[in-house]
């Protein structure tokens, strides 16, 4: 398993895009503690103070060409692995917020961005970007963000935590092959923020309240809105915390 550590980089995902064709490994990692232009979902900026947090990306090249349905399986597996990581640190009230965040007590402590390359209707590789708020104490007025240090009142060794993360993700390719979507989804839904209760959402029509009744894929969700079941895409919907 190849690990590439960078002193600083604009984006670990973008770095992998530049080098992935030069790396033979089917699974490799790039990480830094100083990412200057990180991206989140829908090209939102992921802000991270230098040497306070962990920013890393995984390049996964399936041995077999993978159907697009696998993207949902991968999204769930990444989310659940991060959930296990934070639970090992005894972080309280951990939940997955669809489609790409990890929350503690309704505040964001980690974000996920999965990008893929497609050839002949099959996915040739995934680039999975993950940002973890570890030792950062302030977030420029963003009230729904938090860090492990703020929660636990402890300062963490980023190297030790990084090593643990790499071990958790080192058999990612094997888990993808072995675990079923059914079992992953069961655990995913058990840990989903807001399942079967009313939350505030917003889209181009404004704010509304709805209940999550089903997660269809990594970018589609079924809501109960005014007694009607409606399907929304992640790029047209915001879940409010």
PDB file of N, CA and C in Angstrom, residues 25-131:
ATOM      1  N   UNK A  25      -0.250   0.924  -8.227  1.00  0.00           N
ATOM      2  CA  UNK A  25      -1.063   0.407  -7.127  1.00  0.00           C
ATOM      3  C   UNK A  25      -2.545   0.619  -7.392  1.00  0.00           C
ATOM      4  N   UNK A  26      -3.335  -0.396  -7.055  1.00  0.00           N
ATOM      5  CA  UNK A  26      -4.780  -0.300  -7.211  1.00  0.00           C
ATOM      6  C   UNK A  26      -5.436   0.480  -6.072  1.00  0.00           C
ATOM      7  N   UNK A  27      -4.677   0.645  -4.986  1.00  0.00           N
ATOM      8  CA  UNK A  27      -5.172   1.403  -3.832  1.00  0.00           C
ATOM      9  C   UNK A  27      -3.985   2.163  -3.242  1.00  0.00           C
ATOM     10  N   UNK A  28      -4.074   3.499  -3.220  1.00  0.00           N
ATOM     11  CA  UNK A  28      -3.002   4.271  -2.584  1.00  0.00           C
ATOM     12  C   UNK A  28      -3.566   5.547  -1.977  1.00  0.00           C
ATOM     13  N   UNK A  29      -2.774   6.143  -1.070  1.00  0.00           N
ATOM     14  CA  UNK A  29      -3.229   7.262  -0.263  1.00  0.00           C
ATOM     15  C   UNK A  29      -2.313   8.470  -0.435  1.00  0.00           C
ATOM     16  N   UNK A  30      -2.911   9.646  -0.409  1.00  0.00           N
ATOM     17  CA  UNK A  30      -2.177  10.906  -0.364  1.00  0.00           C
ATOM     18  C   UNK A  30      -2.741  11.710   0.800  1.00  0.00           C
ATOM     19  N   UNK A  31      -1.848  12.256   1.650  1.00  0.00           N
ATOM     20  CA  UNK A  31      -2.370  13.005   2.784  1.00  0.00           C
ATOM     21  C   UNK A  31      -1.481  14.190   3.116  1.00  0.00           C
ATOM     22  N   UNK A  32      -2.075  15.143   3.809  1.00  0.00           N
ATOM     23  CA  UNK A  32      -1.368  16.342   4.241  1.00  0.00           C
ATOM     24  C   UNK A  32      -2.052  16.901   5.474  1.00  0.00           C
ATOM     25  N   UNK A  33      -1.317  17.733   6.198  1.00  0.00           N
ATOM     26  CA  UNK A  33      -1.901  18.482   7.318  1.00  0.00           C
ATOM     27  C   UNK A  33      -2.045  19.960   6.949  1.00  0.00           C
ATOM     28  N   UNK A  34      -1.785  20.253   5.680  1.00  0.00           N
ATOM     29  CA  UNK A  34      -1.885  21.639   5.220  1.00  0.00           C
ATOM     30  C   UNK A  34      -2.447  21.661   3.792  1.00  0.00           C
ATOM     31  N   UNK A  35      -3.765  21.612   3.699  1.00  0.00           N
ATOM     32  CA  UNK A  35      -4.444  21.691   2.410  1.00  0.00           C
ATOM     33  C   UNK A  35      -5.002  23.100   2.239  1.00  0.00           C
ATOM     34  N   UNK A  36      -4.597  23.769   1.159  1.00  0.00           N
ATOM     35  CA  UNK A  36      -4.896  25.198   1.024  1.00  0.00           C
ATOM     36  C   UNK A  36      -6.176  25.503   0.242  1.00  0.00           C
ATOM     37  N   UNK A  37      -6.602  24.567  -0.623  1.00  0.00           N
ATOM     38  CA  UNK A  37      -7.798  24.819  -1.430  1.00  0.00           C
ATOM     39  C   UNK A  37      -8.648  23.562  -1.531  1.00  0.00           C
ATOM     40  N   UNK A  38      -9.001  23.025  -0.363  1.00  0.00           N
ATOM     41  CA  UNK A  38      -9.818  21.824  -0.343  1.00  0.00           C
ATOM     42  C   UNK A  38     -11.228  22.095  -0.861  1.00  0.00           C
ATOM     43  N   UNK A  39     -11.836  21.053  -1.439  1.00  0.00           N
ATOM     44  CA  UNK A  39     -13.185  21.192  -1.986  1.00  0.00           C
ATOM     45  C   UNK A  39     -14.128  20.209  -1.310  1.00  0.00           C
ATOM     46  N   UNK A  40     -15.378  20.661  -1.150  1.00  0.00           N
ATOM     47  CA  UNK A  40     -16.416  19.786  -0.668  1.00  0.00           C
ATOM     48  C   UNK A  40     -17.424  19.519  -1.767  1.00  0.00           C
ATOM     49  N   UNK A  41     -18.581  19.038  -1.355  1.00  0.00           N
ATOM     50  CA  UNK A  41     -19.650  18.754  -2.314  1.00  0.00           C
ATOM     51  C   UNK A  41     -20.069  20.030  -3.049  1.00  0.00           C
ATOM     52  N   UNK A  42     -20.378  19.876  -4.355  1.00  0.00           N
ATOM     53  CA  UNK A  42     -20.855  20.988  -5.181  1.00  0.00           C
ATOM     54  C   UNK A  42     -19.849  22.141  -5.198  1.00  0.00           C
ATOM     55  N   UNK A  43     -18.550  21.796  -5.169  1.00  0.00           N
ATOM     56  CA  UNK A  43     -17.446  22.767  -5.260  1.00  0.00           C
ATOM     57  C   UNK A  43     -17.404  23.772  -4.112  1.00  0.00           C
ATOM     58  N   UNK A  44     -18.014  23.413  -2.992  1.00  0.00           N
ATOM     59  CA  UNK A  44     -17.894  24.266  -1.818  1.00  0.00           C
ATOM     60  C   UNK A  44     -16.467  24.174  -1.275  1.00  0.00           C
ATOM     61  N   UNK A  45     -16.014  25.252  -0.660  1.00  0.00           N
ATOM     62  CA  UNK A  45     -14.661  25.286  -0.113  1.00  0.00           C
ATOM     63  C   UNK A  45     -14.619  24.535   1.213  1.00  0.00           C
ATOM     64  N   UNK A  46     -13.599  23.678   1.376  1.00  0.00           N
ATOM     65  CA  UNK A  46     -13.366  23.012   2.660  1.00  0.00           C
ATOM     66  C   UNK A  46     -12.209  23.734   3.328  1.00  0.00           C
ATOM     67  N   UNK A  47     -12.506  24.539   4.338  1.00  0.00           N
ATOM     68  CA  UNK A  47     -11.474  25.330   5.007  1.00  0.00           C
ATOM     69  C   UNK A  47     -10.816  24.513   6.116  1.00  0.00           C
ATOM     70  N   UNK A  48      -9.491  24.571   6.138  1.00  0.00           N
ATOM     71  CA  UNK A  48      -8.744  23.808   7.128  1.00  0.00           C
ATOM     72  C   UNK A  48      -7.502  24.578   7.535  1.00  0.00           C
ATOM     73  N   UNK A  49      -7.348  24.847   8.835  1.00  0.00           N
ATOM     74  CA  UNK A  49      -6.160  25.538   9.325  1.00  0.00           C
ATOM     75  C   UNK A  49      -4.935  24.634   9.202  1.00  0.00           C
ATOM     76  N   UNK A  50      -3.814  25.223   8.829  1.00  0.00           N
ATOM     77  CA  UNK A  50      -2.587  24.463   8.621  1.00  0.00           C
ATOM     78  C   UNK A  50      -2.157  23.734   9.888  1.00  0.00           C
ATOM     79  N   UNK A  51      -1.800  22.457   9.724  1.00  0.00           N
ATOM     80  CA  UNK A  51      -1.252  21.622  10.791  1.00  0.00           C
ATOM     81  C   UNK A  51      -2.191  21.432  11.978  1.00  0.00           C
ATOM     82  N   UNK A  52      -3.468  21.535  11.699  1.00  0.00           N
ATOM     83  CA  UNK A  52      -4.479  21.315  12.733  1.00  0.00           C
ATOM     84  C   UNK A  52      -5.368  20.113  12.432  1.00  0.00           C
ATOM     85  N   UNK A  53      -5.478  19.764  11.154  1.00  0.00           N
ATOM     86  CA  UNK A  53      -6.438  18.748  10.735  1.00  0.00           C
ATOM     87  C   UNK A  53      -5.793  17.734   9.804  1.00  0.00           C
ATOM     88  N   UNK A  54      -6.543  16.720   9.451  1.00  0.00           N
ATOM     89  CA  UNK A  54      -6.077  15.695   8.518  1.00  0.00           C
ATOM     90  C   UNK A  54      -6.887  15.802   7.233  1.00  0.00           C
ATOM     91  N   UNK A  55      -6.194  15.931   6.130  1.00  0.00           N
ATOM     92  CA  UNK A  55      -6.825  15.947   4.814  1.00  0.00           C
ATOM     93  C   UNK A  55      -6.171  14.839   3.990  1.00  0.00           C
ATOM     94  N   UNK A  56      -6.958  13.875   3.550  1.00  0.00           N
ATOM     95  CA  UNK A  56      -6.350  12.813   2.758  1.00  0.00           C
ATOM     96  C   UNK A  56      -7.298  12.327   1.685  1.00  0.00           C
ATOM     97  N   UNK A  57      -6.698  11.716   0.678  1.00  0.00           N
ATOM     98  CA  UNK A  57      -7.457  11.179  -0.435  1.00  0.00           C
ATOM     99  C   UNK A  57      -7.009   9.760  -0.719  1.00  0.00           C
ATOM    100  N   UNK A  58      -7.949   8.959  -1.136  1.00  0.00           N
ATOM    101  CA  UNK A  58      -7.704   7.566  -1.496  1.00  0.00           C
ATOM    102  C   UNK A  58      -7.967   7.410  -2.982  1.00  0.00           C
ATOM    103  N   UNK A  59      -7.056   6.774  -3.668  1.00  0.00           N
ATOM    104  CA  UNK A  59      -7.299   6.398  -5.062  1.00  0.00           C
ATOM    105  C   UNK A  59      -7.564   4.897  -5.086  1.00  0.00           C
ATOM    106  N   UNK A  60      -8.719   4.530  -5.573  1.00  0.00           N
ATOM    107  CA  UNK A  60      -9.116   3.121  -5.643  1.00  0.00           C
ATOM    108  C   UNK A  60      -9.430   2.781  -7.090  1.00  0.00           C
ATOM    109  N   UNK A  61      -8.657   1.848  -7.638  1.00  0.00           N
ATOM    110  CA  UNK A  61      -8.859   1.401  -9.016  1.00  0.00           C
ATOM    111  C   UNK A  61      -9.388  -0.028  -8.975  1.00  0.00           C
ATOM    112  N   UNK A  62     -10.676  -0.216  -9.188  1.00  0.00           N
ATOM    113  CA  UNK A  62     -11.246  -1.575  -9.139  1.00  0.00           C
ATOM    114  C   UNK A  62     -10.560  -2.489 -10.153  1.00  0.00           C
ATOM    115  N   UNK A  63     -10.286  -3.715  -9.729  1.00  0.00           N
ATOM    116  CA  UNK A  63      -9.665  -4.678 -10.637  1.00  0.00           C
ATOM    117  C   UNK A  63     -10.589  -4.972 -11.807  1.00  0.00           C
ATOM    118  N   UNK A  64     -11.882  -5.068 -11.495  1.00  0.00           N
ATOM    119  CA  UNK A  64     -12.878  -5.253 -12.535  1.00  0.00           C
ATOM    120  C   UNK A  64     -13.590  -3.930 -12.769  1.00  0.00           C
ATOM    121  N   UNK A  65     -13.987  -3.674 -14.002  1.00  0.00           N
ATOM    122  CA  UNK A  65     -14.766  -2.469 -14.272  1.00  0.00           C
ATOM    123  C   UNK A  65     -16.038  -2.517 -13.433  1.00  0.00           C
ATOM    124  N   UNK A  66     -16.327  -1.433 -12.768  1.00  0.00           N
ATOM    125  CA  UNK A  66     -17.366  -1.428 -11.752  1.00  0.00           C
ATOM    126  C   UNK A  66     -18.603  -0.678 -12.220  1.00  0.00           C
ATOM    127  N   UNK A  67     -19.783  -1.264 -12.101  1.00  0.00           N
ATOM    128  CA  UNK A  67     -21.004  -0.541 -12.461  1.00  0.00           C
ATOM    129  C   UNK A  67     -21.237   0.644 -11.541  1.00  0.00           C
ATOM    130  N   UNK A  68     -21.993   1.617 -11.999  1.00  0.00           N
ATOM    131  CA  UNK A  68     -22.190   2.845 -11.239  1.00  0.00           C
ATOM    132  C   UNK A  68     -22.873   2.593  -9.901  1.00  0.00           C
ATOM    133  N   UNK A  69     -23.643   1.515  -9.779  1.00  0.00           N
ATOM    134  CA  UNK A  69     -24.296   1.190  -8.522  1.00  0.00           C
ATOM    135  C   UNK A  69     -23.279   1.054  -7.389  1.00  0.00           C
ATOM    136  N   UNK A  70     -22.040   0.678  -7.732  1.00  0.00           N
ATOM    137  CA  UNK A  70     -21.000   0.504  -6.730  1.00  0.00           C
ATOM    138  C   UNK A  70     -20.667   1.808  -6.013  1.00  0.00           C
ATOM    139  N   UNK A  71     -20.955   2.945  -6.627  1.00  0.00           N
ATOM    140  CA  UNK A  71     -20.642   4.233  -6.007  1.00  0.00           C
ATOM    141  C   UNK A  71     -21.381   4.410  -4.689  1.00  0.00           C
ATOM    142  N   UNK A  72     -22.633   3.951  -4.626  1.00  0.00           N
ATOM    143  CA  UNK A  72     -23.408   4.050  -3.392  1.00  0.00           C
ATOM    144  C   UNK A  72     -22.806   3.140  -2.324  1.00  0.00           C
ATOM    145  N   UNK A  73     -22.410   1.954  -2.729  1.00  0.00           N
ATOM    146  CA  UNK A  73     -21.780   1.011  -1.801  1.00  0.00           C
ATOM    147  C   UNK A  73     -20.507   1.606  -1.217  1.00  0.00           C
ATOM    148  N   UNK A  74     -19.701   2.230  -2.071  1.00  0.00           N
ATOM    149  CA  UNK A  74     -18.459   2.857  -1.624  1.00  0.00           C
ATOM    150  C   UNK A  74     -18.739   4.021  -0.693  1.00  0.00           C
ATOM    151  N   UNK A  75     -19.715   4.851  -1.031  1.00  0.00           N
ATOM    152  CA  UNK A  75     -20.088   5.989  -0.196  1.00  0.00           C
ATOM    153  C   UNK A  75     -20.488   5.530   1.205  1.00  0.00           C
ATOM    154  N   UNK A  76     -21.291   4.482   1.282  1.00  0.00           N
ATOM    155  CA  UNK A  76     -21.724   3.968   2.583  1.00  0.00           C
ATOM    156  C   UNK A  76     -20.554   3.394   3.364  1.00  0.00           C
ATOM    157  N   UNK A  77     -19.676   2.658   2.691  1.00  0.00           N
ATOM    158  CA  UNK A  77     -18.536   2.044   3.368  1.00  0.00           C
ATOM    159  C   UNK A  77     -17.583   3.102   3.918  1.00  0.00           C
ATOM    160  N   UNK A  78     -17.322   4.142   3.142  1.00  0.00           N
ATOM    161  CA  UNK A  78     -16.454   5.226   3.617  1.00  0.00           C
ATOM    162  C   UNK A  78     -17.061   5.890   4.850  1.00  0.00           C
ATOM    163  N   UNK A  79     -18.352   6.197   4.784  1.00  0.00           N
ATOM    164  CA  UNK A  79     -19.039   6.850   5.906  1.00  0.00           C
ATOM    165  C   UNK A  79     -18.990   5.984   7.156  1.00  0.00           C
ATOM    166  N   UNK A  80     -19.243   4.701   7.007  1.00  0.00           N
ATOM    167  CA  UNK A  80     -19.268   3.804   8.163  1.00  0.00           C
ATOM    168  C   UNK A  80     -17.870   3.583   8.740  1.00  0.00           C
ATOM    169  N   UNK A  81     -16.854   3.575   7.898  1.00  0.00           N
ATOM    170  CA  UNK A  81     -15.483   3.434   8.391  1.00  0.00           C
ATOM    171  C   UNK A  81     -15.080   4.655   9.207  1.00  0.00           C
ATOM    172  N   UNK A  82     -15.456   5.841   8.734  1.00  0.00           N
ATOM    173  CA  UNK A  82     -15.193   7.060   9.502  1.00  0.00           C
ATOM    174  C   UNK A  82     -15.966   7.048  10.817  1.00  0.00           C
ATOM    175  N   UNK A  83     -17.181   6.537  10.773  1.00  0.00           N
ATOM    176  CA  UNK A  83     -17.979   6.420  11.987  1.00  0.00           C
ATOM    177  C   UNK A  83     -17.241   5.563  13.017  1.00  0.00           C
ATOM    178  N   UNK A  84     -16.696   4.439  12.572  1.00  0.00           N
ATOM    179  CA  UNK A  84     -15.945   3.564  13.474  1.00  0.00           C
ATOM    180  C   UNK A  84     -14.706   4.267  14.023  1.00  0.00           C
ATOM    181  N   UNK A  85     -14.030   5.034  13.169  1.00  0.00           N
ATOM    182  CA  UNK A  85     -12.843   5.773  13.601  1.00  0.00           C
ATOM    183  C   UNK A  85     -13.186   6.738  14.739  1.00  0.00           C
ATOM    184  N   UNK A  86     -14.239   7.503  14.581  1.00  0.00           N
ATOM    185  CA  UNK A  86     -14.611   8.473  15.617  1.00  0.00           C
ATOM    186  C   UNK A  86     -15.144   7.785  16.871  1.00  0.00           C
ATOM    187  N   UNK A  87     -15.805   6.659  16.695  1.00  0.00           N
ATOM    188  CA  UNK A  87     -16.287   5.930  17.869  1.00  0.00           C
ATOM    189  C   UNK A  87     -15.126   5.374  18.686  1.00  0.00           C
ATOM    190  N   UNK A  88     -14.037   4.984  17.997  1.00  0.00           N
ATOM    191  CA  UNK A  88     -12.839   4.539  18.721  1.00  0.00           C
ATOM    192  C   UNK A  88     -12.279   5.654  19.592  1.00  0.00           C
ATOM    193  N   UNK A  89     -12.444   6.890  19.132  1.00  0.00           N
ATOM    194  CA  UNK A  89     -11.984   8.044  19.913  1.00  0.00           C
ATOM    195  C   UNK A  89     -13.004   8.469  20.975  1.00  0.00           C
ATOM    196  N   UNK A  90     -14.115   7.709  21.031  1.00  0.00           N
ATOM    197  CA  UNK A  90     -15.189   7.954  22.010  1.00  0.00           C
ATOM    198  C   UNK A  90     -15.882   9.303  21.794  1.00  0.00           C
ATOM    199  N   UNK A  91     -15.952   9.731  20.530  1.00  0.00           N
ATOM    200  CA  UNK A  91     -16.679  10.949  20.195  1.00  0.00           C
ATOM    201  C   UNK A  91     -18.169  10.669  20.346  1.00  0.00           C
ATOM    202  N   UNK A  92     -18.905  11.501  21.087  1.00  0.00           N
ATOM    203  CA  UNK A  92     -20.313  11.207  21.358  1.00  0.00           C
ATOM    204  C   UNK A  92     -21.248  11.588  20.219  1.00  0.00           C
ATOM    205  N   UNK A  93     -22.398  10.936  20.205  1.00  0.00           N
ATOM    206  CA  UNK A  93     -23.518  11.296  19.328  1.00  0.00           C
ATOM    207  C   UNK A  93     -23.086  11.434  17.867  1.00  0.00           C
ATOM    208  N   UNK A  94     -22.438  10.385  17.349  1.00  0.00           N
ATOM    209  CA  UNK A  94     -21.943  10.392  15.977  1.00  0.00           C
ATOM    210  C   UNK A  94     -23.039   9.943  15.020  1.00  0.00           C
ATOM    211  N   UNK A  95     -23.222  10.700  13.938  1.00  0.00           N
ATOM    212  CA  UNK A  95     -24.212  10.366  12.922  1.00  0.00           C
ATOM    213  C   UNK A  95     -23.668  10.658  11.524  1.00  0.00           C
ATOM    214  N   UNK A  96     -24.208   9.962  10.550  1.00  0.00           N
ATOM    215  CA  UNK A  96     -23.927  10.246   9.140  1.00  0.00           C
ATOM    216  C   UNK A  96     -24.991  11.208   8.636  1.00  0.00           C
ATOM    217  N   UNK A  97     -24.575  12.304   8.048  1.00  0.00           N
ATOM    218  CA  UNK A  97     -25.524  13.236   7.442  1.00  0.00           C
ATOM    219  C   UNK A  97     -25.430  13.072   5.922  1.00  0.00           C
ATOM    220  N   UNK A  98     -26.529  12.613   5.333  1.00  0.00           N
ATOM    221  CA  UNK A  98     -26.552  12.421   3.888  1.00  0.00           C
ATOM    222  C   UNK A  98     -26.352  13.753   3.179  1.00  0.00           C
ATOM    223  N   UNK A  99     -25.554  13.825   2.106  1.00  0.00           N
ATOM    224  CA  UNK A  99     -24.888  12.678   1.476  1.00  0.00           C
ATOM    225  C   UNK A  99     -23.432  12.483   1.864  1.00  0.00           C
ATOM    226  N   UNK A 100     -22.810  13.422   2.607  1.00  0.00           N
ATOM    227  CA  UNK A 100     -21.337  13.343   2.662  1.00  0.00           C
ATOM    228  C   UNK A 100     -20.689  13.896   3.920  1.00  0.00           C
ATOM    229  N   UNK A 101     -21.394  13.952   5.040  1.00  0.00           N
ATOM    230  CA  UNK A 101     -20.806  14.519   6.261  1.00  0.00           C
ATOM    231  C   UNK A 101     -20.912  13.551   7.423  1.00  0.00           C
ATOM    232  N   UNK A 102     -20.029  13.743   8.401  1.00  0.00           N
ATOM    233  CA  UNK A 102     -20.119  13.058   9.681  1.00  0.00           C
ATOM    234  C   UNK A 102     -20.333  14.121  10.751  1.00  0.00           C
ATOM    235  N   UNK A 103     -21.332  13.894  11.597  1.00  0.00           N
ATOM    236  CA  UNK A 103     -21.695  14.859  12.633  1.00  0.00           C
ATOM    237  C   UNK A 103     -21.439  14.294  14.027  1.00  0.00           C
ATOM    238  N   UNK A 104     -21.147  15.201  14.939  1.00  0.00           N
ATOM    239  CA  UNK A 104     -21.175  14.887  16.363  1.00  0.00           C
ATOM    240  C   UNK A 104     -22.047  15.941  17.025  1.00  0.00           C
ATOM    241  N   UNK A 105     -23.097  15.477  17.704  1.00  0.00           N
ATOM    242  CA  UNK A 105     -24.029  16.406  18.345  1.00  0.00           C
ATOM    243  C   UNK A 105     -24.488  17.485  17.359  1.00  0.00           C
ATOM    244  N   UNK A 106     -24.813  17.058  16.144  1.00  0.00           N
ATOM    245  CA  UNK A 106     -25.361  17.912  15.089  1.00  0.00           C
ATOM    246  C   UNK A 106     -24.377  18.965  14.594  1.00  0.00           C
ATOM    247  N   UNK A 107     -23.085  18.716  14.766  1.00  0.00           N
ATOM    248  CA  UNK A 107     -22.068  19.608  14.212  1.00  0.00           C
ATOM    249  C   UNK A 107     -21.087  18.800  13.368  1.00  0.00           C
ATOM    250  N   UNK A 108     -20.674  19.379  12.247  1.00  0.00           N
ATOM    251  CA  UNK A 108     -19.839  18.673  11.277  1.00  0.00           C
ATOM    252  C   UNK A 108     -18.399  18.544  11.756  1.00  0.00           C
ATOM    253  N   UNK A 109     -17.897  17.308  11.755  1.00  0.00           N
ATOM    254  CA  UNK A 109     -16.500  17.086  12.115  1.00  0.00           C
ATOM    255  C   UNK A 109     -15.722  16.428  10.971  1.00  0.00           C
ATOM    256  N   UNK A 110     -16.423  15.994   9.923  1.00  0.00           N
ATOM    257  CA  UNK A 110     -15.736  15.383   8.793  1.00  0.00           C
ATOM    258  C   UNK A 110     -16.595  15.493   7.541  1.00  0.00           C
ATOM    259  N   UNK A 111     -15.936  15.617   6.390  1.00  0.00           N
ATOM    260  CA  UNK A 111     -16.632  15.679   5.116  1.00  0.00           C
ATOM    261  C   UNK A 111     -15.992  14.744   4.104  1.00  0.00           C
ATOM    262  N   UNK A 112     -16.790  14.287   3.150  1.00  0.00           N
ATOM    263  CA  UNK A 112     -16.349  13.318   2.151  1.00  0.00           C
ATOM    264  C   UNK A 112     -16.670  13.847   0.761  1.00  0.00           C
ATOM    265  N   UNK A 113     -15.744  13.679  -0.161  1.00  0.00           N
ATOM    266  CA  UNK A 113     -15.984  14.021  -1.562  1.00  0.00           C
ATOM    267  C   UNK A 113     -15.467  12.873  -2.423  1.00  0.00           C
ATOM    268  N   UNK A 114     -16.371  12.192  -3.119  1.00  0.00           N
ATOM    269  CA  UNK A 114     -16.003  11.065  -3.969  1.00  0.00           C
ATOM    270  C   UNK A 114     -16.174  11.459  -5.430  1.00  0.00           C
ATOM    271  N   UNK A 115     -15.089  11.327  -6.173  1.00  0.00           N
ATOM    272  CA  UNK A 115     -15.108  11.614  -7.605  1.00  0.00           C
ATOM    273  C   UNK A 115     -14.731  10.340  -8.361  1.00  0.00           C
ATOM    274  N   UNK A 116     -15.229  10.200  -9.575  1.00  0.00           N
ATOM    275  CA  UNK A 116     -14.954   8.978 -10.332  1.00  0.00           C
ATOM    276  C   UNK A 116     -14.654   9.298 -11.786  1.00  0.00           C
ATOM    277  N   UNK A 117     -13.940   8.373 -12.410  1.00  0.00           N
ATOM    278  CA  UNK A 117     -13.660   8.456 -13.843  1.00  0.00           C
ATOM    279  C   UNK A 117     -14.389   7.322 -14.537  1.00  0.00           C
ATOM    280  N   UNK A 118     -15.052   7.628 -15.646  1.00  0.00           N
ATOM    281  CA  UNK A 118     -15.885   6.645 -16.342  1.00  0.00           C
ATOM    282  C   UNK A 118     -15.363   6.424 -17.755  1.00  0.00           C
ATOM    283  N   UNK A 119     -15.308   5.149 -18.125  1.00  0.00           N
ATOM    284  CA  UNK A 119     -14.943   4.793 -19.490  1.00  0.00           C
ATOM    285  C   UNK A 119     -15.855   3.661 -19.953  1.00  0.00           C
ATOM    286  N   UNK A 120     -16.514   3.842 -21.081  1.00  0.00           N
ATOM    287  CA  UNK A 120     -17.434   2.831 -21.631  1.00  0.00           C
ATOM    288  C   UNK A 120     -18.488   2.426 -20.604  1.00  0.00           C
ATOM    289  N   UNK A 121     -19.038   3.428 -19.915  1.00  0.00           N
ATOM    290  CA  UNK A 121     -20.101   3.237 -18.933  1.00  0.00           C
ATOM    291  C   UNK A 121     -19.662   2.459 -17.691  1.00  0.00           C
ATOM    292  N   UNK A 122     -18.372   2.271 -17.515  1.00  0.00           N
ATOM    293  CA  UNK A 122     -17.854   1.640 -16.309  1.00  0.00           C
ATOM    294  C   UNK A 122     -16.887   2.579 -15.613  1.00  0.00           C
ATOM    295  N   UNK A 123     -16.829   2.480 -14.294  1.00  0.00           N
ATOM    296  CA  UNK A 123     -15.954   3.342 -13.508  1.00  0.00           C
ATOM    297  C   UNK A 123     -14.566   2.728 -13.447  1.00  0.00           C
ATOM    298  N   UNK A 124     -13.575   3.479 -13.863  1.00  0.00           N
ATOM    299  CA  UNK A 124     -12.196   2.983 -13.883  1.00  0.00           C
ATOM    300  C   UNK A 124     -11.445   3.289 -12.592  1.00  0.00           C
ATOM    301  N   UNK A 125     -11.815   4.387 -11.928  1.00  0.00           N
ATOM    302  CA  UNK A 125     -11.188   4.689 -10.646  1.00  0.00           C
ATOM    303  C   UNK A 125     -12.037   5.659  -9.849  1.00  0.00           C
ATOM    304  N   UNK A 126     -11.857   5.588  -8.550  1.00  0.00           N
ATOM    305  CA  UNK A 126     -12.492   6.512  -7.604  1.00  0.00           C
ATOM    306  C   UNK A 126     -11.402   7.314  -6.898  1.00  0.00           C
ATOM    307  N   UNK A 127     -11.678   8.581  -6.665  1.00  0.00           N
ATOM    308  CA  UNK A 127     -10.824   9.391  -5.802  1.00  0.00           C
ATOM    309  C   UNK A 127     -11.694   9.867  -4.648  1.00  0.00           C
ATOM    310  N   UNK A 128     -11.336   9.442  -3.453  1.00  0.00           N
ATOM    311  CA  UNK A 128     -12.150   9.693  -2.260  1.00  0.00           C
ATOM    312  C   UNK A 128     -11.417  10.691  -1.383  1.00  0.00           C
ATOM    313  N   UNK A 129     -11.912  11.907  -1.306  1.00  0.00           N
ATOM    314  CA  UNK A 129     -11.306  12.935  -0.470  1.00  0.00           C
ATOM    315  C   UNK A 129     -12.009  13.014   0.872  1.00  0.00           C
ATOM    316  N   UNK A 130     -11.226  13.067   1.933  1.00  0.00           N
ATOM    317  CA  UNK A 130     -11.791  13.104   3.292  1.00  0.00           C
ATOM    318  C   UNK A 130     -11.084  14.184   4.102  1.00  0.00           C
ATOM    319  N   UNK A 131     -11.862  15.043   4.716  1.00  0.00           N
ATOM    320  CA  UNK A 131     -11.315  16.040   5.627  1.00  0.00           C
ATOM    321  C   UNK A 131     -11.819  15.775   7.030  1.00  0.00           C
TER     322      UNK A 131
END
